[in-house]
Coordinates of C-alpha atoms in Angstrom, one line a residue:
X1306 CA 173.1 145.0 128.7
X1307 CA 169.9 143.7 127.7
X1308 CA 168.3 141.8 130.7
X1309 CA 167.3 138.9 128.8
X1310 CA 171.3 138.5 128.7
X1311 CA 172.0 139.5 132.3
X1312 CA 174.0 136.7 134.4
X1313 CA 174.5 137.2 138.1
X1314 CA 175.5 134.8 141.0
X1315 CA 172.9 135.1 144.1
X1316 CA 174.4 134.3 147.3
X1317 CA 171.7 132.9 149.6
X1318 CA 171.9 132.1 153.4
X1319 CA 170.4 128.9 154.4
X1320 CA 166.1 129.4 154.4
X1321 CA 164.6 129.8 157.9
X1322 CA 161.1 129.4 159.1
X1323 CA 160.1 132.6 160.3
X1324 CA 157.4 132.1 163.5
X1325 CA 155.0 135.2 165.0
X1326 CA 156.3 137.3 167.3
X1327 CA 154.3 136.2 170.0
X1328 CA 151.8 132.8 170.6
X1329 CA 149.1 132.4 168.2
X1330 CA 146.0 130.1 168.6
X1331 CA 146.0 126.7 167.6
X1332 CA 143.4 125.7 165.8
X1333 CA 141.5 124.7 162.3
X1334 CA 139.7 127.3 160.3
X1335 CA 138.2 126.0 156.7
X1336 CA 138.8 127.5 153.7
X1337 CA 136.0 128.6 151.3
X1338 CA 134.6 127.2 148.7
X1339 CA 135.8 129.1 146.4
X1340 CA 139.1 128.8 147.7
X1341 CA 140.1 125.2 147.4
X1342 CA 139.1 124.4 143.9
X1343 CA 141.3 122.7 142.1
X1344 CA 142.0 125.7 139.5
X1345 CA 143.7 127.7 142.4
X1346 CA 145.3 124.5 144.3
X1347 CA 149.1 125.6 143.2
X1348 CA 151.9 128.1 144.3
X1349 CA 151.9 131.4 142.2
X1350 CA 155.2 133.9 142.1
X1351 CA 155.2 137.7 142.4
X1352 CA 158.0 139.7 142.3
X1353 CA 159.3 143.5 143.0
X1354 CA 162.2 145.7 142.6
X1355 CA 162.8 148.4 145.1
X1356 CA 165.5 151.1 144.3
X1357 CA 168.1 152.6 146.8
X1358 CA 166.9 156.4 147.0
X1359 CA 167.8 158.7 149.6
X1360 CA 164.9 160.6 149.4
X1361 CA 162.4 158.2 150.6
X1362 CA 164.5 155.9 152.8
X1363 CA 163.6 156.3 156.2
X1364 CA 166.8 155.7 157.5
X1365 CA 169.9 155.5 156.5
X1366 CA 172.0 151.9 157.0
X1367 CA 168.9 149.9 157.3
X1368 CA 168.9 146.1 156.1
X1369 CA 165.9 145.5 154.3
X1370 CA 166.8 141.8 155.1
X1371 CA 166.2 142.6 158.7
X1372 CA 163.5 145.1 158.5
X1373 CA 160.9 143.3 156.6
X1374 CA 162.6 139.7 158.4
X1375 CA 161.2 141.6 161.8
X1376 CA 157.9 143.0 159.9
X1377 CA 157.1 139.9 159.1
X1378 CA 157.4 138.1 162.0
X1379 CA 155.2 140.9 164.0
X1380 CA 152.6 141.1 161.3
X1381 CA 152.3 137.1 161.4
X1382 CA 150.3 137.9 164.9
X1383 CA 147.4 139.5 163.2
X1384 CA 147.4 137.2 160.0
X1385 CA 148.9 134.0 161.7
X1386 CA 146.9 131.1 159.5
X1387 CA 149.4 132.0 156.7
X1388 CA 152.2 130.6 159.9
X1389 CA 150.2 127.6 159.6
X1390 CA 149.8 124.4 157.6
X1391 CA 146.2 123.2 154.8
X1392 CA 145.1 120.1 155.6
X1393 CA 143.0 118.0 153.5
X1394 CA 139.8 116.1 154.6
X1395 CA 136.7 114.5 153.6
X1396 CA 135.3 115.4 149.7
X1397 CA 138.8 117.1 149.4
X1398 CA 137.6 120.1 152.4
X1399 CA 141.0 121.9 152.9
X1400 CA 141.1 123.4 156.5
X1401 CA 144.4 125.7 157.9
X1402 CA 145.7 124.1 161.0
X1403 CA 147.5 127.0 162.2
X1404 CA 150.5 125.5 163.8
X1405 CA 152.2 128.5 164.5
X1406 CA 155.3 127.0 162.3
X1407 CA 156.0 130.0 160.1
X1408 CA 156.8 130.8 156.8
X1409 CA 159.9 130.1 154.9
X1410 CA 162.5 133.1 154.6
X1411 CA 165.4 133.6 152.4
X1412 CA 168.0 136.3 153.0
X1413 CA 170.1 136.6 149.6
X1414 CA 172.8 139.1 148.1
X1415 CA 173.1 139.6 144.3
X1416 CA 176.1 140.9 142.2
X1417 CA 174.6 143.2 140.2
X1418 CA 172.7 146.7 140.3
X1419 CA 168.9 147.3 139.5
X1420 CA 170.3 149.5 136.7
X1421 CA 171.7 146.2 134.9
X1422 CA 167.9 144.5 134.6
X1423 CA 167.2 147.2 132.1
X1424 CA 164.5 150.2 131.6
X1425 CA 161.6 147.9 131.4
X1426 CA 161.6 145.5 134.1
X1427 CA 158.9 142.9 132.6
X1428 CA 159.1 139.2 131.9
X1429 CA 160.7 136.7 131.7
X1430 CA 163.0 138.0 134.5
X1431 CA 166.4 137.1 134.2
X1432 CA 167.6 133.8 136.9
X1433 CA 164.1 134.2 138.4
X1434 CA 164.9 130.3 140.1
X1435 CA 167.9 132.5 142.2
X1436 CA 165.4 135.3 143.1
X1437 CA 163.0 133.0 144.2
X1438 CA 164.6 129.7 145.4
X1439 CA 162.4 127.0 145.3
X1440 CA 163.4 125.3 148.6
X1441 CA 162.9 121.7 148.5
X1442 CA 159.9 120.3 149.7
X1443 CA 158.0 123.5 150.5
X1444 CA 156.4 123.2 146.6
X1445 CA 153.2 121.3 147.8
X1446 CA 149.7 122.1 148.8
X1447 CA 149.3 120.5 151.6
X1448 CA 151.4 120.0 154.5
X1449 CA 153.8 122.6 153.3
X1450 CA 154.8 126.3 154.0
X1451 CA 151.8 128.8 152.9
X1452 CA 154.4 131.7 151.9
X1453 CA 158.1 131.8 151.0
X1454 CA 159.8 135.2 151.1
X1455 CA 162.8 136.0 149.5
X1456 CA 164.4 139.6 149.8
X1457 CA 167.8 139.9 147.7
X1458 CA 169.9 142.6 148.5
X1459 CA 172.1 144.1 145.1
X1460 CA 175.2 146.1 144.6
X1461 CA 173.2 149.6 144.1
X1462 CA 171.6 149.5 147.5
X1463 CA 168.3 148.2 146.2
X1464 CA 166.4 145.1 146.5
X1465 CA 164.3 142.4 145.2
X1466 CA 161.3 141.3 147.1
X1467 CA 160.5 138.1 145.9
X1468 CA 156.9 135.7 147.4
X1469 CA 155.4 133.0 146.5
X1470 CA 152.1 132.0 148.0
X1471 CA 149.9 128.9 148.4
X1472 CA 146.9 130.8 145.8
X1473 CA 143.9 129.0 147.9
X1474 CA 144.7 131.4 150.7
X1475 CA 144.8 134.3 148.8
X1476 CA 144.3 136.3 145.7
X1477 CA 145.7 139.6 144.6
X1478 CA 143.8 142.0 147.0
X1479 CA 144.3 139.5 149.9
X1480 CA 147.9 139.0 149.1
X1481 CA 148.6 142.8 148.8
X1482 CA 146.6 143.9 151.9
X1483 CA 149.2 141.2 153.7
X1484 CA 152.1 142.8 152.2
X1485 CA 151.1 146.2 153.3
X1486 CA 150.3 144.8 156.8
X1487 CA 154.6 143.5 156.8
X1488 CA 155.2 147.1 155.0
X1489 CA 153.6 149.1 157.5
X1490 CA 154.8 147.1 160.1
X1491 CA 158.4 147.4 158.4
X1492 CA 157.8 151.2 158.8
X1493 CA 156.8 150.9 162.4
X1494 CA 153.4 151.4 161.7
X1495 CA 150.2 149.1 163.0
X1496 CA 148.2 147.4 159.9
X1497 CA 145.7 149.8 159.1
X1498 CA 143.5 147.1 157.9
X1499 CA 142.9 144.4 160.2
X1500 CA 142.5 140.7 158.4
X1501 CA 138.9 139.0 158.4
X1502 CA 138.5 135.2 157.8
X1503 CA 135.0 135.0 157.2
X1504 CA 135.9 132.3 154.6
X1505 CA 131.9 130.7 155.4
X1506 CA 130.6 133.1 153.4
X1507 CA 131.4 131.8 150.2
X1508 CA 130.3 128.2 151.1
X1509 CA 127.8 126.5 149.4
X1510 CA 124.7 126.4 150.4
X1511 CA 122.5 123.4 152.1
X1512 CA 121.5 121.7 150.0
X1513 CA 123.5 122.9 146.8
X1514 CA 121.8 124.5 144.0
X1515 CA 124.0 125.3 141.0
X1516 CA 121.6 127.8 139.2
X1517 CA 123.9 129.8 136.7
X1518 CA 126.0 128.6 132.9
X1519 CA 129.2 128.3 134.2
X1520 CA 131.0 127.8 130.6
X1521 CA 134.8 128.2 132.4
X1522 CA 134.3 124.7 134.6
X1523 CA 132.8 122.9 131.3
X1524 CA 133.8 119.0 130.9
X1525 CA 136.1 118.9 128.8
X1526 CA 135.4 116.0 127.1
X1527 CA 132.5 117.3 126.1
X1528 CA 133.5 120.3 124.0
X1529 CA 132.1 120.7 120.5
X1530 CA 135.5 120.1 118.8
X1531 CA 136.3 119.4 114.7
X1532 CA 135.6 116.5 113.1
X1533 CA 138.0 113.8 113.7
X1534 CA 139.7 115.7 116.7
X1535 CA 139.6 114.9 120.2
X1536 CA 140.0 117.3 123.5
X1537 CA 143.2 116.0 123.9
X1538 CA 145.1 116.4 120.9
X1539 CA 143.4 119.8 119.9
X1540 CA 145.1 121.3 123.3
X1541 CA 148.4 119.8 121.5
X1542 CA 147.7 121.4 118.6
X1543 CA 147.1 124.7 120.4
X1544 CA 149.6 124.9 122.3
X1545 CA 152.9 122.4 121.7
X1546 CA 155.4 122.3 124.8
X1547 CA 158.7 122.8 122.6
X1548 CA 160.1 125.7 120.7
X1549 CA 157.6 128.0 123.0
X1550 CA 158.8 131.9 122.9
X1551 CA 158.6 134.2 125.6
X1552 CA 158.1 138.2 125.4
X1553 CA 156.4 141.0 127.2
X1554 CA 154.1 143.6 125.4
X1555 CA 153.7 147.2 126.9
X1556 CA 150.9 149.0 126.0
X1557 CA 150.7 152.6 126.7
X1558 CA 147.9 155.5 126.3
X1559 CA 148.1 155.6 122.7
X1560 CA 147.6 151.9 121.7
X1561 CA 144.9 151.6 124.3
X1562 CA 143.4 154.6 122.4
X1563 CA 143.8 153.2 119.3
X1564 CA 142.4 149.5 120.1
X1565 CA 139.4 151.6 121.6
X1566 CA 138.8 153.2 118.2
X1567 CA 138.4 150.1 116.2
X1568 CA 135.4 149.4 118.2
X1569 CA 131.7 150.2 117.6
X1570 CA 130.8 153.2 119.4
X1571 CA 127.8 151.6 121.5
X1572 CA 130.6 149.8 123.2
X1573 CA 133.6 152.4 123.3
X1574 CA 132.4 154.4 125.9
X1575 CA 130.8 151.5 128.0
X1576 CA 133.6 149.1 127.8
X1577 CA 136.9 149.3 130.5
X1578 CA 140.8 149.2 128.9
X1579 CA 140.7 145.7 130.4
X1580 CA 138.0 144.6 128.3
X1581 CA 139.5 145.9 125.3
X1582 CA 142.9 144.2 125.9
X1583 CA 141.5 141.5 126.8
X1584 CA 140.0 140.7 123.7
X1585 CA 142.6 142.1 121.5
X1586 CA 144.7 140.0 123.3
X1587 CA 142.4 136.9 122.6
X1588 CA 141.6 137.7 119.2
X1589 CA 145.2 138.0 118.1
X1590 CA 146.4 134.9 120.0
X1591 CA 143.5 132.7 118.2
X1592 CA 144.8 134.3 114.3
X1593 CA 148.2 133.4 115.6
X1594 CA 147.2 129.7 116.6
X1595 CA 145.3 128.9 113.6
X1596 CA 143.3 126.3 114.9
X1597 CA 140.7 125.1 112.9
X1598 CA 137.5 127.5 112.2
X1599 CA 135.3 125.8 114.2
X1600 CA 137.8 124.9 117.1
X1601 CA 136.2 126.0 120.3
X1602 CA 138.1 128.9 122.0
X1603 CA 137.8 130.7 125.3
X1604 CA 139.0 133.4 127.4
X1605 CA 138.5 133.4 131.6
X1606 CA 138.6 137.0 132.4
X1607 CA 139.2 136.9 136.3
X1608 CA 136.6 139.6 137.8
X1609 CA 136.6 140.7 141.5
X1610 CA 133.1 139.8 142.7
X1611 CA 134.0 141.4 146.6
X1612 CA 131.8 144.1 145.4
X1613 CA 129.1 142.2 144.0
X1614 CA 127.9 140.6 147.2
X1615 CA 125.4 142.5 149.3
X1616 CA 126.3 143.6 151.8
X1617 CA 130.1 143.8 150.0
X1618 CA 132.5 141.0 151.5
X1619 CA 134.0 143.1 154.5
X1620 CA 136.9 145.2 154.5
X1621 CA 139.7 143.1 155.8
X1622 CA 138.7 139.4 153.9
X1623 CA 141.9 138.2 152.5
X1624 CA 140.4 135.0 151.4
X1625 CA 139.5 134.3 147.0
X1626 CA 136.5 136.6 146.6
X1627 CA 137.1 135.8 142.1
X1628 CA 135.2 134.2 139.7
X1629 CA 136.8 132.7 136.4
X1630 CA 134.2 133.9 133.9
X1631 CA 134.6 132.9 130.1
X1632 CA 134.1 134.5 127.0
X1633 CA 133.3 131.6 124.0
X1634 CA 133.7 131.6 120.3
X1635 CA 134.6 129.6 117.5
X1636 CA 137.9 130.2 116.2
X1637 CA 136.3 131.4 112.6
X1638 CA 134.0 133.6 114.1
X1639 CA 136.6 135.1 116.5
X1640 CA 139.3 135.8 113.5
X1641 CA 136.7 137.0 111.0
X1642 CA 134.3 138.9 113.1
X1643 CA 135.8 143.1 113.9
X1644 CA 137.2 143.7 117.5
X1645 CA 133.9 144.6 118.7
X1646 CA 132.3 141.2 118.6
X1647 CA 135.4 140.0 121.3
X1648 CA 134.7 142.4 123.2
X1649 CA 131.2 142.4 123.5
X1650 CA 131.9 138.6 124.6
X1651 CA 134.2 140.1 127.1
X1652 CA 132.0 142.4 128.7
X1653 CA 128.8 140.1 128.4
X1654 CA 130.8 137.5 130.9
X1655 CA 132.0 139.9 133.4
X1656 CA 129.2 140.7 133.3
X1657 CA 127.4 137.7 134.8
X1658 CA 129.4 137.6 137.6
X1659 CA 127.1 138.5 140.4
X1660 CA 126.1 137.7 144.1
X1661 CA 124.3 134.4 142.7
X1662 CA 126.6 133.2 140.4
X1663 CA 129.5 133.2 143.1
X1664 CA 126.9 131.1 145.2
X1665 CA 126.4 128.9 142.3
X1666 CA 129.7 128.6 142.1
X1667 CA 130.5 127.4 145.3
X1668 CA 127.4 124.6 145.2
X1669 CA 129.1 123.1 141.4
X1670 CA 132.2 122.8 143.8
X1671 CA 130.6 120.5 146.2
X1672 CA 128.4 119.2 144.1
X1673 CA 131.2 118.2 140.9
X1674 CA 134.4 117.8 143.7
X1675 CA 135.7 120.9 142.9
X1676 CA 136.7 120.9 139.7
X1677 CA 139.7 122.7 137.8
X1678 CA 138.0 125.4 135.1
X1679 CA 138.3 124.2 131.9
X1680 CA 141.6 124.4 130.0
X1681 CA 141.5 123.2 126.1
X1682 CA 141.1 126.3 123.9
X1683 CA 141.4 128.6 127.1
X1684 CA 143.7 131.9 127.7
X1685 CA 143.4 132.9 131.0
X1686 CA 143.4 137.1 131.1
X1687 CA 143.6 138.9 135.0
X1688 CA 144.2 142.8 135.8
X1689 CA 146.1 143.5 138.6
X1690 CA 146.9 146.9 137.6
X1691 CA 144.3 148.1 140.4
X1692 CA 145.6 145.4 143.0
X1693 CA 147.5 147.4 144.5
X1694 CA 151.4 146.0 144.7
X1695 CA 152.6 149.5 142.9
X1696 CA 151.7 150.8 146.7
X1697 CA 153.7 148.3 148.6
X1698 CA 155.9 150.7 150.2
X1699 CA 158.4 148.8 153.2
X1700 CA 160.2 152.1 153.8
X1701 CA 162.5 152.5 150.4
X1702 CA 159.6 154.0 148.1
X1703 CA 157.8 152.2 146.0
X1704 CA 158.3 149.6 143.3
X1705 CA 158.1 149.4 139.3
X1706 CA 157.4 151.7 137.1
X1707 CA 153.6 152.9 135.6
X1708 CA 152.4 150.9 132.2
X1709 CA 150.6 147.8 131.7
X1710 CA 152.6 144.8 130.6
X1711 CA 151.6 141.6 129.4
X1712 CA 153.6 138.3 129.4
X1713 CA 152.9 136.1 126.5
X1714 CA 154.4 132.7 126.3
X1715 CA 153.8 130.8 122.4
X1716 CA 155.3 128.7 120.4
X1717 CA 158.0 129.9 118.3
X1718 CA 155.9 130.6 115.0
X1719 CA 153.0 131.6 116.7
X1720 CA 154.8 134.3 118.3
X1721 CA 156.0 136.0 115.2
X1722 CA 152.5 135.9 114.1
X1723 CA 151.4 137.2 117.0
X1724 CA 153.5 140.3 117.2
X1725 CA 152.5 141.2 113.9
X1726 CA 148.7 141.2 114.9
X1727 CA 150.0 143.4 118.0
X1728 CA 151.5 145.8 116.2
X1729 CA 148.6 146.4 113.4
X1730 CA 146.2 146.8 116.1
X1731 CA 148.2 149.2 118.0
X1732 CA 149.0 151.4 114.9
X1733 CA 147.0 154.9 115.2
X1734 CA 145.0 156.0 112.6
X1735 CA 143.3 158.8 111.9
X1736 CA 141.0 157.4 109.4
X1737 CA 139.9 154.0 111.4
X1738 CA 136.3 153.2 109.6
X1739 CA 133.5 152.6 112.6
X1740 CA 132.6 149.1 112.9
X1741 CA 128.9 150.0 112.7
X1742 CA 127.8 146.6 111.7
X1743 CA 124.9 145.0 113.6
X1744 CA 126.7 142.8 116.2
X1745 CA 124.6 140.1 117.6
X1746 CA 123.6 140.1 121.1
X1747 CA 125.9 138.4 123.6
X1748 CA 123.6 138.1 126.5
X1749 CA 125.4 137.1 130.0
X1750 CA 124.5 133.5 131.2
X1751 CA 122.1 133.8 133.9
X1752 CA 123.7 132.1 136.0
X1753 CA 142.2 140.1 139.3
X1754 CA 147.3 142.6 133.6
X1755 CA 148.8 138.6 133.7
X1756 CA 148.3 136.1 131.1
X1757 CA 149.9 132.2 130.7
X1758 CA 148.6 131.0 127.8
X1759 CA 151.0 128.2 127.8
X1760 CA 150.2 126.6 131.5
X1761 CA 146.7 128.3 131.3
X1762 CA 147.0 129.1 135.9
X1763 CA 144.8 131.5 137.1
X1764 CA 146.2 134.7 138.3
X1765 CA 146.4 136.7 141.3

């Protein structure tokens, strides 16, 4: 059965608030700067199916209800701000009271085996609302729960661990270092990493100094756009809210292989498979839009700056250590320029994501009241095949299966369009031509695979 078809009834027990083992401090601790902006002010999903094997259970009989119920609660000592509650001050400053009040928990059983969801387990997942029950009320920002865990047991012996998480706490590599604190825990292990707060360090500075081209937090109302069209209804004609189509792309080693042919060979050995995709992915989305030739269009390719301070953000900070880089181009020159030229825009603006430009960041937060990035002619591009939740391991094995998959959401005819450019760009060739043409410069501005091109939210 195809999952897309796939109907099941989830049997959920009422949502409890599970507290840390033991007393935790009360107190305030402020989030960064680059935390509560408004771009990252919402709850984002993850999901993960774990099978029933023998082989790597650790014991036999265990509820994984229990288990990670227990893991969680023990592991809420080390990281116990996520326990606690954001609380909004002056110029919008959101702080974590930690109240010691816990996150939400849901114990569910499905009627169906891991077997039924079918070989690919990708987007749109099938009754995703039962998997992760939106408990009423505990949707906001503020004055709300920080996580909500819900592990669904199924027929096979598997299980479905399902989170959703409060993004300004966290992004990917902070969510995933918590969940391998609660799966170490689970497996009667201490954390191995130890969380660090630290969130001052990616405050602005006094005074504020925003010294880099930050294209992704442009005013939108001030976007070159067509003749005789306005901000507003170009994003309408972009992207329409009805008759939108949902599918998942995998790409495996050969189409990555054959998208990396197609480019110039100055960038085919400097370039990563995520700047590639990411601009094959952009390019083909624009030619499927059609907007107008000299619409303004954008891709933010989230890039992990931990690495790019000096010294490095420490081992341990679970805080947002991303920047939202963009890649710009007219529509006409992003359809009717070769692959290459995309991805030289790609690499040009992860490229200028540096030490300075995440402090320049922070200051145009304070400075503009932290604004959301910019949204009209955006796609929104993050990697989290390095993150790490393929490691999560809670004492079944692991979850998921290798590959990169990519969630596209479109309108109807835009999709079909779409999947054409896919599949002619993934076709291998022996006989490619090289795209030696001279490619203008794309200099960076001195100044974490998901994609929603329909909400355009930033990603773990």
């Amino acid at each position: 059965m195809a999952a897309s078809s796939l109907k099941f009834t989830v049997r959920r027990r009422q949502p409890e608030l599970v507290v840390p083992a033991i007393p935790t401090p009360h107190e305030f601790k402020q989030l960064s700067d680059i935390d509560d902006q408004e771009g990252l002010r919402f709850q984002i999903p993850v999901i993960q199916f774990y099978r029933h094997d023998q082989k790597t259970l650790m014991s036999g009989g265990r509820d994984p209800c229990r288990v990670i119920r227990d893991a969680l609660s023990r592991t809420l000592v080390y990281y116990y701000p996520f326990a606690g509650r954001l609380r909004e001050g002056p110029n919008r400053k959101l702080s974590v009271e930690c109240t010691g009040e816990g996150v939400l928990f849901i114990e569910a059983d499905a009627d169906v085996e891991l077997d039924q969801f079918g070989e690919m387990l990708q987007p749109p997942f099938p009754q995703l609302e039962d998997l992760l029950y939106d408990v009423p009320g505990s949707g906001g920002v503020v004055d709300a729960p920080l996580l909500l865990i819900q592990v669904t047991r199924l027929l096979c012996g598997g299980f479905i661990f399902a989170l959703r998480l409060n993004h300004t706490m966290s992004d990917a590599a902070g969510l995933v270092q918590f969940m391998n604190a609660v799966a170490e825990t689970a497996r009667n292990r201490d954390p191995s990493v130890l969380p660090v707060w630290e969130r001052e360090r990616l405050n602005a500075r006094t005074p504020p100094r925003v010294s880099c081209v930050h294209r992704e937090y442009e005013d939108q109302r001030q976007h070159h756009q067509p003749e005789g069209t306005t901000s507003s209804s170009a994003a309408l004609n972009l992207i329409p809210l009805d008759d939108m189509a949902h599918r998942s792309f995998f790409f495996g080693r050969e189409h990555m292989a054959s998208m990396r042919s197609r480019i110039p060979p100055h960038l085919r050995n400097s370039c990563s498979a995520f700047d590639i995709l990411t601009a094959s992915l952009w390019r083909c989305r624009t030619i499927a839009l059609s907007p107008h030739p000299d619409q303004e269009m954008r891709v933010i390719c989230i890039t992990d700056a931990r690495s790019r301070f000096h010294p490095p953000l420490p081992k341990g900070y679970y805080g947002n250590g991303f920047a939202f880089p963009a890649a710009v181009s007219t529509a006409g020159r992003l359809c009717g320029r070769p692959l290459g030229y995309a991805v030289g825009l790609v690499k040009a603006a992860k490229g200028a994501v540096t030490e300075e430009y995440m402090r320049s960041v922070s200051d145009l937060m304070v400075v503009k009241g932290r604004p959301h990035f910019t949204v009209v002619g955006t796609y929104l591009v993050s990697d989290l095949t390095r993150a790490g939740f393929m490691e999560v391991d809670f004492g079944w094995g692991k979850p998921g299966e290798k590959g990169i998959v990519v969630p596209v959401c479109l309108p109807g005819p835009a999709m079909e369009r779409f999947v054409a450019e896919i599949e002619s760009l993934m076709k291998t060739s022996n006989n490619i031509e090289e795209e030696e043409e001279e490619e203008e410069e794309e200099k960076p501005s001195n100044g974490s695979l998901y994609s929603d091109p329909q909400l355009i939210r930033s990603a773990l």
